[in-house]
Coordinates of C-alpha atoms and ligand atoms in Angstrom, one line a residue:
X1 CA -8.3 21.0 -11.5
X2 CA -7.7 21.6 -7.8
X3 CA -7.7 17.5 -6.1
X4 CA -7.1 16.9 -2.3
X5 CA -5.8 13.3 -1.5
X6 CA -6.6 12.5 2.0
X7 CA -4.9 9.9 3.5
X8 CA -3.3 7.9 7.0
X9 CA 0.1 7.6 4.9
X10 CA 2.2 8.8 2.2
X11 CA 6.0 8.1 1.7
X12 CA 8.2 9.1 2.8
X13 CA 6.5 11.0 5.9
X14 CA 4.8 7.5 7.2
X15 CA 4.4 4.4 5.1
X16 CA 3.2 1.4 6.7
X17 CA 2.3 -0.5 3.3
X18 CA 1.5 -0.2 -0.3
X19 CA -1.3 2.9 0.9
X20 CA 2.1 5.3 1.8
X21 CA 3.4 4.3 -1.4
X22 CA 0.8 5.6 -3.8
X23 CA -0.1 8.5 -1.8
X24 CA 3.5 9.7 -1.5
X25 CA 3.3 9.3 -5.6
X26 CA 0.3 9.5 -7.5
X27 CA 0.0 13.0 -6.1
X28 CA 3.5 13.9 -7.7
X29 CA 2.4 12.5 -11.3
X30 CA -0.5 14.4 -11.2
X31 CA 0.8 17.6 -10.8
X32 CA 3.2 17.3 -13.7
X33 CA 0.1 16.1 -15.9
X34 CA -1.0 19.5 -14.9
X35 CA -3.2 19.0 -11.9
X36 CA -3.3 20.5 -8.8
X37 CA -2.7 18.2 -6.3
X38 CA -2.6 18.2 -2.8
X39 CA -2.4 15.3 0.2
X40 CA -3.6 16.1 3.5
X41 CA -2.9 13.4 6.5
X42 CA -2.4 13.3 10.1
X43 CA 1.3 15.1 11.6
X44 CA 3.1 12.0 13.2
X45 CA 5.7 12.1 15.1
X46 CA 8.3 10.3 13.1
X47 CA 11.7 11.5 11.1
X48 CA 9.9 13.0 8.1
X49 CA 8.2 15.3 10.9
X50 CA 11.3 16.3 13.2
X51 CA 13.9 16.9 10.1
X52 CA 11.4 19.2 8.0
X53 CA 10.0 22.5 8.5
X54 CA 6.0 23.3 8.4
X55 CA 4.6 26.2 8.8
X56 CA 1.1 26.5 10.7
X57 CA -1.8 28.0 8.0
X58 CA -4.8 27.1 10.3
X59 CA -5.8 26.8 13.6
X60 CA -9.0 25.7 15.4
X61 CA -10.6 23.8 18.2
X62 CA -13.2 21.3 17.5
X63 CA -15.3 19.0 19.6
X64 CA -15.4 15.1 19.4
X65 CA -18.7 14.1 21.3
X66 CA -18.1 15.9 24.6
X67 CA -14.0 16.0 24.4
X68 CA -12.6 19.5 23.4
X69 CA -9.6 19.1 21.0
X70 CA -7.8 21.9 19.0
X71 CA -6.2 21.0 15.7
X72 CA -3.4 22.7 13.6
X73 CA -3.2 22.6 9.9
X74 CA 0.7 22.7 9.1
X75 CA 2.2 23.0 5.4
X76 CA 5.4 21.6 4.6
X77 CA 7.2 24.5 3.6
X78 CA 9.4 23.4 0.5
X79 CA 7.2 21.4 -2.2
X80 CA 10.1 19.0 -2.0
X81 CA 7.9 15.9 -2.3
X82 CA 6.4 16.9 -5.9
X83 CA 3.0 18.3 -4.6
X84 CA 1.6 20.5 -1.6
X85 CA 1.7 18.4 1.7
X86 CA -0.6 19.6 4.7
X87 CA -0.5 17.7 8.1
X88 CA -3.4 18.0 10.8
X89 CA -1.9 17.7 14.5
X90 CA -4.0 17.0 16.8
X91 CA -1.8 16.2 20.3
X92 CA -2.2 13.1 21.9
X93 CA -4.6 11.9 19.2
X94 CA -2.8 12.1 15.9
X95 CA 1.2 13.0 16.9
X96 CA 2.2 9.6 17.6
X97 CA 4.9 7.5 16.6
X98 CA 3.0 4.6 14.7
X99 CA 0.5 4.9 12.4
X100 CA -2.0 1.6 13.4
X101 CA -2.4 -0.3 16.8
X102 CA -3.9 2.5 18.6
X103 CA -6.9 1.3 21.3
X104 CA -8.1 4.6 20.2
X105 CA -8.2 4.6 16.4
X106 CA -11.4 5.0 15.8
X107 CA -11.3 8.9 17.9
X108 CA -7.6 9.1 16.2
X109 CA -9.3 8.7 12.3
X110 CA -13.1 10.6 13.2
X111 CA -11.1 13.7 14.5
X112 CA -8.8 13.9 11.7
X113 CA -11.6 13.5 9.8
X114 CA -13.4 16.3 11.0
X115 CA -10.9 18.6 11.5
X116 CA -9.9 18.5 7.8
X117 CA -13.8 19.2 6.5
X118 CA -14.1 21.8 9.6
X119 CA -10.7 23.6 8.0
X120 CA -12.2 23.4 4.3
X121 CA -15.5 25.1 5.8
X122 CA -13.6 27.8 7.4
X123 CA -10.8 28.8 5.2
X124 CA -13.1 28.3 2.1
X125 CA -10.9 26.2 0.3
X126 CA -13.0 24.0 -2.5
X127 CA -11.3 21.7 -4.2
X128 CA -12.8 19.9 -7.4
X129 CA -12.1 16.6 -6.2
X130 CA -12.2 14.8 -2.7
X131 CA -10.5 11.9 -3.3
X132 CA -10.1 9.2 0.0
X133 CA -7.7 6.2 0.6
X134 CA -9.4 3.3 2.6
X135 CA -11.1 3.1 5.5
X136 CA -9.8 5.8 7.5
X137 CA -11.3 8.8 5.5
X138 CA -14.4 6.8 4.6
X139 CA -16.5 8.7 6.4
X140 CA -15.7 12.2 4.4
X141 CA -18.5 11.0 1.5
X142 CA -20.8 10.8 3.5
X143 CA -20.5 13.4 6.2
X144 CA -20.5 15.9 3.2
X145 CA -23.9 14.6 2.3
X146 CA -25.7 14.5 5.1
X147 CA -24.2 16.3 7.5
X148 CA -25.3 20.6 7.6
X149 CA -22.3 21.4 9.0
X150 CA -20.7 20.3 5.3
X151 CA -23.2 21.8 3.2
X152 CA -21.1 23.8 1.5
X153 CA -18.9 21.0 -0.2
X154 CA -21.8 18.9 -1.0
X155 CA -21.3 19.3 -4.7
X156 CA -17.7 18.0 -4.5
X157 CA -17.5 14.7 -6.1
X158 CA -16.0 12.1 -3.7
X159 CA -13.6 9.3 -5.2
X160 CA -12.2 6.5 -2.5
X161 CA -9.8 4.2 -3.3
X162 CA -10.1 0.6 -1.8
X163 CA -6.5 -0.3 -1.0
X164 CA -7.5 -3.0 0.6
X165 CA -11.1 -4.2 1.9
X166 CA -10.2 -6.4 4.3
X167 CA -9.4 -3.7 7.1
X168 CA -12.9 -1.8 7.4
X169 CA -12.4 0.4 10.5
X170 CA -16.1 -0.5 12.1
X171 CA -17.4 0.9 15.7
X172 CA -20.0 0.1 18.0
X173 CA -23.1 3.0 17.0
X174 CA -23.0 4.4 20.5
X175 CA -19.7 6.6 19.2
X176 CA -22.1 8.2 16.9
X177 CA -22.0 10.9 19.4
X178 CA -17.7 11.7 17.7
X179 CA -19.8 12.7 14.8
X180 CA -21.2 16.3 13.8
X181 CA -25.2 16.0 13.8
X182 CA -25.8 14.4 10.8
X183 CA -29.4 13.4 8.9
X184 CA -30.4 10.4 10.8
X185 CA -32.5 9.3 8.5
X186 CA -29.6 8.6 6.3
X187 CA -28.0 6.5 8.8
X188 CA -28.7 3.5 7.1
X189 CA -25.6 4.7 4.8
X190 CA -23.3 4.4 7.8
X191 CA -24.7 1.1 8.7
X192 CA -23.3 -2.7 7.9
X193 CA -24.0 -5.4 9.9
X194 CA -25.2 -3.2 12.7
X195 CA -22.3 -1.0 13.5
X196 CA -20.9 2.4 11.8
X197 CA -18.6 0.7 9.2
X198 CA -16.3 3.7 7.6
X199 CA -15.6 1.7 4.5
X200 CA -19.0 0.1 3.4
X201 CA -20.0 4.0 3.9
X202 CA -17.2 5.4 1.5
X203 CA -18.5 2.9 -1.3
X204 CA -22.3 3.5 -0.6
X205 CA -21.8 7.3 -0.7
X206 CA -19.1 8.6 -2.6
X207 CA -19.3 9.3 -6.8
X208 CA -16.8 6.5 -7.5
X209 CA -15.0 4.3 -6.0
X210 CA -11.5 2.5 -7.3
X211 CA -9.7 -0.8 -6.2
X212 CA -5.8 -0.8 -6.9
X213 CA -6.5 -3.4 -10.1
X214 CA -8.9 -4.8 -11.9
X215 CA -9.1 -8.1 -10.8
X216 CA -9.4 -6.6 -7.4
X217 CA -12.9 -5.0 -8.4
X218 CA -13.9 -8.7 -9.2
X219 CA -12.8 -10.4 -6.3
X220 CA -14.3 -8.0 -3.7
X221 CA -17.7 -9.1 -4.8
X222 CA -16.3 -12.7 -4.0
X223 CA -14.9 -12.0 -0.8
X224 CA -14.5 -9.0 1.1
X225 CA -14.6 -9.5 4.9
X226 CA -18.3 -9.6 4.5
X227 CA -18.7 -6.5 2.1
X228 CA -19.2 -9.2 -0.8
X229 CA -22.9 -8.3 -0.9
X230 CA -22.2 -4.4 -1.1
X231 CA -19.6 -5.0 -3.4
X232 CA -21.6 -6.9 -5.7
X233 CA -24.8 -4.5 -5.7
X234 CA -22.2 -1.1 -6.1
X235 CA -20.0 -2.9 -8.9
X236 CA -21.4 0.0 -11.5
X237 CA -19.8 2.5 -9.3
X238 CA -16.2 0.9 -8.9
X239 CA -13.4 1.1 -11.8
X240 CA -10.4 -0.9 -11.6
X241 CA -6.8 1.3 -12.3
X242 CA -3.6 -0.5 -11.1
X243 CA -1.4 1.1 -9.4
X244 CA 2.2 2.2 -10.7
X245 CA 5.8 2.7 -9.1
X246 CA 7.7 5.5 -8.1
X247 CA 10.5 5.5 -10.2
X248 CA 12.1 8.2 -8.7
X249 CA 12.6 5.8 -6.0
X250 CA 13.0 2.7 -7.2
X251 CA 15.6 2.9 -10.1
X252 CA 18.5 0.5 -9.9
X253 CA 20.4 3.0 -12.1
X254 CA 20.2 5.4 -9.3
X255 CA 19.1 3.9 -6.4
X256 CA 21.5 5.4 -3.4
X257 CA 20.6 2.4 -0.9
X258 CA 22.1 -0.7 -3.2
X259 CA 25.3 -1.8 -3.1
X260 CA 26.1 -1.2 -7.1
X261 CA 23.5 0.4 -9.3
X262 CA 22.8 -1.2 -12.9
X263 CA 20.3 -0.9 -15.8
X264 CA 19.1 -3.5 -17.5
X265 CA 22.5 -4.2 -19.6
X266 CA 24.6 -4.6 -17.0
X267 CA 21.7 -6.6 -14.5
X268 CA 24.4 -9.8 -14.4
X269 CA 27.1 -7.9 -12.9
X270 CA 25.1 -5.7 -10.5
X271 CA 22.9 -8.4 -9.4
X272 CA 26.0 -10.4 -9.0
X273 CA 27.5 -7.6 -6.6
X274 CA 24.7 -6.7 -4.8
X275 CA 23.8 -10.0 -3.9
X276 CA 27.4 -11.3 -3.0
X277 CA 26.8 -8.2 -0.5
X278 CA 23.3 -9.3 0.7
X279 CA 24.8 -13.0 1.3
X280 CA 27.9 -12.1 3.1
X281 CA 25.4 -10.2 5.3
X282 CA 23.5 -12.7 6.2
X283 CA 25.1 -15.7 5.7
X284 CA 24.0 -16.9 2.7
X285 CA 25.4 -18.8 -0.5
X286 CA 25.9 -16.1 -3.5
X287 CA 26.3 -19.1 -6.1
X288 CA 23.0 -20.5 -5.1
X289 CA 19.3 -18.9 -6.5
X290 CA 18.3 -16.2 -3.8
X291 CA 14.2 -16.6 -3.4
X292 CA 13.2 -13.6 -1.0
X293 CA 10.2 -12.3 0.4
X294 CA 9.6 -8.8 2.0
X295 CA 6.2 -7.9 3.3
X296 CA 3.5 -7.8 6.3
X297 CA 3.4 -11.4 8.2
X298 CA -0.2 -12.0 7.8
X299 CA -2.5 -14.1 6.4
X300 CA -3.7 -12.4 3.6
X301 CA 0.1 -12.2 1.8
X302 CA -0.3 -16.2 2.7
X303 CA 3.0 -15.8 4.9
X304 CA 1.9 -18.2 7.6
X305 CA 2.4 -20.6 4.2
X306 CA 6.4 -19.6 4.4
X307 CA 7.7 -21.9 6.9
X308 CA 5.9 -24.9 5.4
X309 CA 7.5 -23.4 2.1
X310 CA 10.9 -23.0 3.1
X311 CA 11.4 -26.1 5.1
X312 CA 10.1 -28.5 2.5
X313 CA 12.2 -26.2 -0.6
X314 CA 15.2 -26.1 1.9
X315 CA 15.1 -29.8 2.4
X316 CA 14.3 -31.2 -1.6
X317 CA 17.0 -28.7 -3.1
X318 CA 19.8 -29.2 -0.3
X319 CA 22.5 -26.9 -0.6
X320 CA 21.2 -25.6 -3.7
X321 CA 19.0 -22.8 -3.0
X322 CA 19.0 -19.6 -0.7
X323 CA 15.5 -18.1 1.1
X324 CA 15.7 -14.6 2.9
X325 CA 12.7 -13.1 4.3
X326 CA 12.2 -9.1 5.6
X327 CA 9.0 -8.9 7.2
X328 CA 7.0 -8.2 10.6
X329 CA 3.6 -9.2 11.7
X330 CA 1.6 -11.9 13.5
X331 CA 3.7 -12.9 16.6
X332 CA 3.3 -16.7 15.7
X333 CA 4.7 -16.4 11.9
X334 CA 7.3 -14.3 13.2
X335 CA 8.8 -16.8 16.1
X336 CA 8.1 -20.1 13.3
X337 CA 9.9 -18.2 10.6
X338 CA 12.7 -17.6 13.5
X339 CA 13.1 -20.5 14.7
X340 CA 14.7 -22.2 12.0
X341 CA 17.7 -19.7 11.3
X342 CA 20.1 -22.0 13.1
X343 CA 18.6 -25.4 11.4
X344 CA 19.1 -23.7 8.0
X345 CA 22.3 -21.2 8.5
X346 CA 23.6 -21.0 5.2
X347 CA 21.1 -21.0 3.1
X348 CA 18.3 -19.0 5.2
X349 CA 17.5 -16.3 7.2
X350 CA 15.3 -13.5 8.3
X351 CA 14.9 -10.4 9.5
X352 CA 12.0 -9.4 11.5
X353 CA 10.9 -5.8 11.2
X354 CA 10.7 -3.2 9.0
X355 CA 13.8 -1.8 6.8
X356 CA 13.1 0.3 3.6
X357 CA 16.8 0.6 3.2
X358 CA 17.1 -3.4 3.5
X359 CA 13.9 -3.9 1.2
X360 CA 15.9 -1.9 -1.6
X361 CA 19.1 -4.1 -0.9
X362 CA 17.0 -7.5 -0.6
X363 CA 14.8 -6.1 -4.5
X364 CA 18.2 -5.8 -5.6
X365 CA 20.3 -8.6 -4.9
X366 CA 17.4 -11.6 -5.1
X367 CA 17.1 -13.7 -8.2
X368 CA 13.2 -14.3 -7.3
X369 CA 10.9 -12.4 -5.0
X370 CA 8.1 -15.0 -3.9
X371 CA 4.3 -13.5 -3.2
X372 CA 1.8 -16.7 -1.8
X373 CA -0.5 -14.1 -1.0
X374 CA -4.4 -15.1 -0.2
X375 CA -5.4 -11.8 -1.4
X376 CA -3.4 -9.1 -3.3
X377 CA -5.3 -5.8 -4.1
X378 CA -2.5 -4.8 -6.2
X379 CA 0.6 -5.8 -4.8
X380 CA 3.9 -3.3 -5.6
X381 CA 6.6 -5.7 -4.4
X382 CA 6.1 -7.7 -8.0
X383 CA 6.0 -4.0 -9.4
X384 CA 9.6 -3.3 -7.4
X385 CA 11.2 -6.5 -8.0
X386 CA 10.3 -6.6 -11.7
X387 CA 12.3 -3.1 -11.7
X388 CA 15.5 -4.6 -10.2
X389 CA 15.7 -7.9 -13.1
X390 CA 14.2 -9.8 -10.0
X391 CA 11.6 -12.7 -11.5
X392 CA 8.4 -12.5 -9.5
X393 CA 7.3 -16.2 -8.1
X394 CA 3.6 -15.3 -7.1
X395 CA -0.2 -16.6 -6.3
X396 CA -2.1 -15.6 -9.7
X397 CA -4.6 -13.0 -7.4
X398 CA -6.1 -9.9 -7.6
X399 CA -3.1 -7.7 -9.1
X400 CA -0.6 -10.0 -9.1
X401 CA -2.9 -11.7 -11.9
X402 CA -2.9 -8.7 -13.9
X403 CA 0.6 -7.9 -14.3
X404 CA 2.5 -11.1 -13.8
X405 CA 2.3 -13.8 -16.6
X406 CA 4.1 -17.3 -16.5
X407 CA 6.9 -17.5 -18.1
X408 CA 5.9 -20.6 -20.2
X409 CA 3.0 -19.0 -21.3
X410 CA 2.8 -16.9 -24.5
X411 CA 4.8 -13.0 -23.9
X412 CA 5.8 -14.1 -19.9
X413 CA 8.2 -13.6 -17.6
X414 CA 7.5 -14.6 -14.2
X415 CA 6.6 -17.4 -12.1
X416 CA 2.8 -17.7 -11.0
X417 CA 0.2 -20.3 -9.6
X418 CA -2.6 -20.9 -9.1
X419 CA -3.9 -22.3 -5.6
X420 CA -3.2 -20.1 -2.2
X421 CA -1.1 -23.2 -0.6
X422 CA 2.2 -25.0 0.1
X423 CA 2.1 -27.6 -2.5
X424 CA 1.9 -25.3 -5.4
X425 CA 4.1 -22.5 -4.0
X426 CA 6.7 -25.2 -3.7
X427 CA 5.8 -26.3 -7.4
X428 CA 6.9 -23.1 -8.0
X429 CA 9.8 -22.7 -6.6
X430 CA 10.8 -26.7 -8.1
X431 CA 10.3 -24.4 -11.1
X432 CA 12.4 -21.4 -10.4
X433 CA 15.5 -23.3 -9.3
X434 CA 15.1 -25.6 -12.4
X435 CA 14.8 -21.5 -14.6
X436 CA 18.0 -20.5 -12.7
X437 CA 20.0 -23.2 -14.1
X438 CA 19.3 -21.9 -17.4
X439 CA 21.7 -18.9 -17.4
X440 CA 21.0 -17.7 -21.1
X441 CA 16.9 -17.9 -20.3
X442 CA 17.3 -16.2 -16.5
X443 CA 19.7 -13.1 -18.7
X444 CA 16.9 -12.8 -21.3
X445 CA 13.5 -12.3 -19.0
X446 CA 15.5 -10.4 -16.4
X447 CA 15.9 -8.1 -19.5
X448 CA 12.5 -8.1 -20.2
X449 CA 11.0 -7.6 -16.9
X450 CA 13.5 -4.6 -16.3
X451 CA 11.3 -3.3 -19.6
X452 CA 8.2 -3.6 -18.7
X453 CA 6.5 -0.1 -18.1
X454 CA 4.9 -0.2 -14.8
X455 CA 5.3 4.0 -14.4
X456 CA 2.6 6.3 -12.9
X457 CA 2.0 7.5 -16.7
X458 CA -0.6 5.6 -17.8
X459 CA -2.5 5.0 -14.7
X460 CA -2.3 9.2 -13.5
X461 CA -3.9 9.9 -16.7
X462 CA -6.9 7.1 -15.9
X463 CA -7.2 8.7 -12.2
X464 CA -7.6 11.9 -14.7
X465 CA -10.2 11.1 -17.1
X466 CA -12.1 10.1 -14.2
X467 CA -11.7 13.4 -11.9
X468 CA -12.9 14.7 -15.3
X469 CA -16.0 12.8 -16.5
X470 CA -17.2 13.8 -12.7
X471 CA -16.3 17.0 -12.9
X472 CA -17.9 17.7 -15.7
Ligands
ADP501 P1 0.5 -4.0 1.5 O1 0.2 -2.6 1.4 O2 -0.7 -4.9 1.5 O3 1.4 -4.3 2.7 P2 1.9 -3.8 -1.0 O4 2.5 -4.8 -1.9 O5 0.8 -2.9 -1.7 O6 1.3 -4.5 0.3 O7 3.0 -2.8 -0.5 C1 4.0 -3.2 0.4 C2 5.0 -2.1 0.5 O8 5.6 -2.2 1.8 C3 6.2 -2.3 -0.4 O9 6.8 -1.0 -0.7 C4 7.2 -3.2 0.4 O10 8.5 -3.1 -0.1 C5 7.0 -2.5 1.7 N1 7.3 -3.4 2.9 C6 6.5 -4.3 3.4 N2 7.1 -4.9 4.5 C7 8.3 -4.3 4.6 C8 9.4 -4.4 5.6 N3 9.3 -5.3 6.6 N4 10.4 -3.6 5.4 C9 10.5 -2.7 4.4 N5 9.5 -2.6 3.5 C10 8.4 -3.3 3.6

């Protein structure tokens, strides 16, 4: 079973979020369940790019509207990253440092688009599977249905994963033109709201579509950036498989980027260690509970909550409690989450940007790892921290619902709650600082969460038994 994964990241050649994280994976446990997989995504001009060798297998120009471009289609040469890797370059559109921001994104996703089903048309590769991630190859499913040019791989069931619905990738219809001629009178299948929207198109035209858990599935019909209605009416379509972790990468036992790797027997000691580290670092108090956060400054992962959060937790538990945040984002959450490093030096501090060597350092070292996220489509950081004996001190959402459970619940072992505000993550935390005190309780669930089997296995072999009943 031949599968090509197409996608705008995939760790370690450009992650931005959680997308680059399953791309650069899922792919990998595939192919040792026996499956041919492949991921195709834009060339960047990042590390991954300049340390590694490629070697060109395809070259072509294309036309987007009245713009000649010419695209290359380069293979990385050694298999290194578990599973074939091919990266269209198309200068001055795709070979850029960052992924997002670009004025241009919508030309910088259509041609990579295009160029990738131009390339399957011409070298006459025909995979079993298409499978897309998010908005930026939504327009594949329905470009091979309606457009001639792709008649060929019309038969090729299409799969697109919703990593996250909120980012939808819409444009004004007068860049129509960007596309090949397509069947107008399917338009209507590009159409939401009155502009070309890439993701609404993915879930009205491709075979099945996932979201990265199950609660996910059901919340998208709730809210969804104004897809709700889509959602609702295409639910029979969607399945619900959450994601899993690397661990390849993120093993404590072997992890090369933390201070002192452990397993789960020895979690006191090397917790101890790595976050005496982390605190002399930055200042903080290694007797005191360490609550971190790592992730985008946004909305949606409620961090605009944090300050409120901090300050108020900072203030009741005086002395007695350390927060550390790793993140970059909105301007305005980043200079309020700033700001108070000097009011709070000793027990806070933060680090704006992005640092996957620091994120394995901060999993490591932090006795909680706190999520107040709006929305969570899966969430990995729960996923990570669980890994690393770190107890997970989240909004009960989306993913975050499905594998956290309260720890004073029946079989739990984290910290959750319910409503997306200040009052209740600070409930929360009231609660964690209270759990730390309890040494012999803290030993035990950091045991059991270091347990907990959140591998690829079991969710590859769902993303199988789909490509499957499709296939056949
Ligand atoms: P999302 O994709 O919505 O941002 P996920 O929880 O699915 O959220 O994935 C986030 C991933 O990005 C995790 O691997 C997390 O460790 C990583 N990450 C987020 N922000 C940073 C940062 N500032 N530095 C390092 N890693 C980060």
């Amino acid at each position: 079973m031949k599968v090509i994964h197409l996608s705008a990241e995939c760790y370690p050649v450009a992650k931005v979020g959680g997308l680059g994280d399953v791309v650069g994976a899922l792919p990998k446990y595939l192919c040792q369940a026996g499956v041919d997989a492949s991921v195709v995504m834009p060339f960047y001009d990042r590390k991954f790019t300049q340390e590694n060798s490629f070697k060109v297998v395809h070259q072509a120009p294309l036309l987007l509207g009245n713009r000649p471009i010419s695209y290359d289609i380069l293979k990385e040469s050694t298999n290194k990253l578990g599973f074939e890797l091919y990266l269209i370059r198309i200068p001055g559109l795709l070979d850029r440092v960052e992924v997002y921001g670009h004025s241009d994104e919508t030309e910088q996703f259509v041609a990579f688009q295009i160029a990738f089903l131009d390339w399957l048309i011409s070298s006459g590769i025909k995979p079993d599977i298409l499978h897309c991630h998010d908005h930026h190859t939504g327009l594949v499913p329905f470009l091979v249905s309606h457009s001639a040019r792709y008649k060929e791989l019309a038969m090729i069931p299409t799969i697109c994963t919703i990593h996250n619905g909120q980012y939808q990738g819409s444009f004004e219809w007068d860049k129509l033109v960007y596309l090949p001629e397509v069947d107008l009178t399917k338009g209507g299948l590009l159409d939401w709201g009155g502009r070309i929207n890439p993701l609404a198109s993915s879930v009205k035209c491709c075979w099945k579509f996932t979201t990265v858990s199950q609660s996910y599935l059901k919340e998208l019909s709730l809210y969804s950036n104004g897809l709700e209605y889509l959602f609702a009416a295409e639910r029979d379509k969607g399945v619900g498989i959450i994601n899993g972790i690397d661990t390849d990468v993120w093993n404590p036992q072997t992890d090369t980027m933390i201070v002192k790797q452990y397993a789960a027997r020895t979690v006191g000691k090397g917790k101890e260690t790595n976050k005496a580290a982390l605190c002399a670092e930055f200042g903080l108090n290694a007797d005191k509970p360490l609550v971190s956060f790592i992730g985008r400054l946004v909305g949606e992962k409620g961090a605009d909550l944090l300050y409120d959060i901090i300050v108020r937790s900072l203030d009741k538990h005086k002395g007695e409690l350390n927060f550390m945040v790793l993140g970059s984002g909105e301007p305005e959450i980043e200079r309020a989450l700033a700001s108070i490093r000097d009011n709070y030096s000793g027990s806070y501090n933060v680090m704006i940007g992005y640092n996957e060597a620091l994120s394995h350092r901060i999993y490591a070292a932090s006795d909680f790892l706190i999520m107040p996220s709006r929305v969570e489509p899966c969430g990995l950081n729960q996923l990570y921290s669980m890994r690393y004996g770190t107890l997970p001190v989240v909004r009960s959402t989306g993913g975050l619902k499905d594998t956290v459970i309260d720890f004073e619940s029946e079989g739990g072992y984290g910290v959750s709650f319910d409503d997306a505000g200040v009052e209740s993550a600070c409930t929360a935390v009231d609660r964690s600082v209270a759990l730390f005190a309890n040494t012999a309780k803290i030993n035990t669930l950091r045991k059991k969460i270091m347990a907990l089997d959140f591998s690829w296995d079991q969710s590859a072999n769902q993303y199988i038994d789909l490509y499957t009943s499709l296939i056949s």
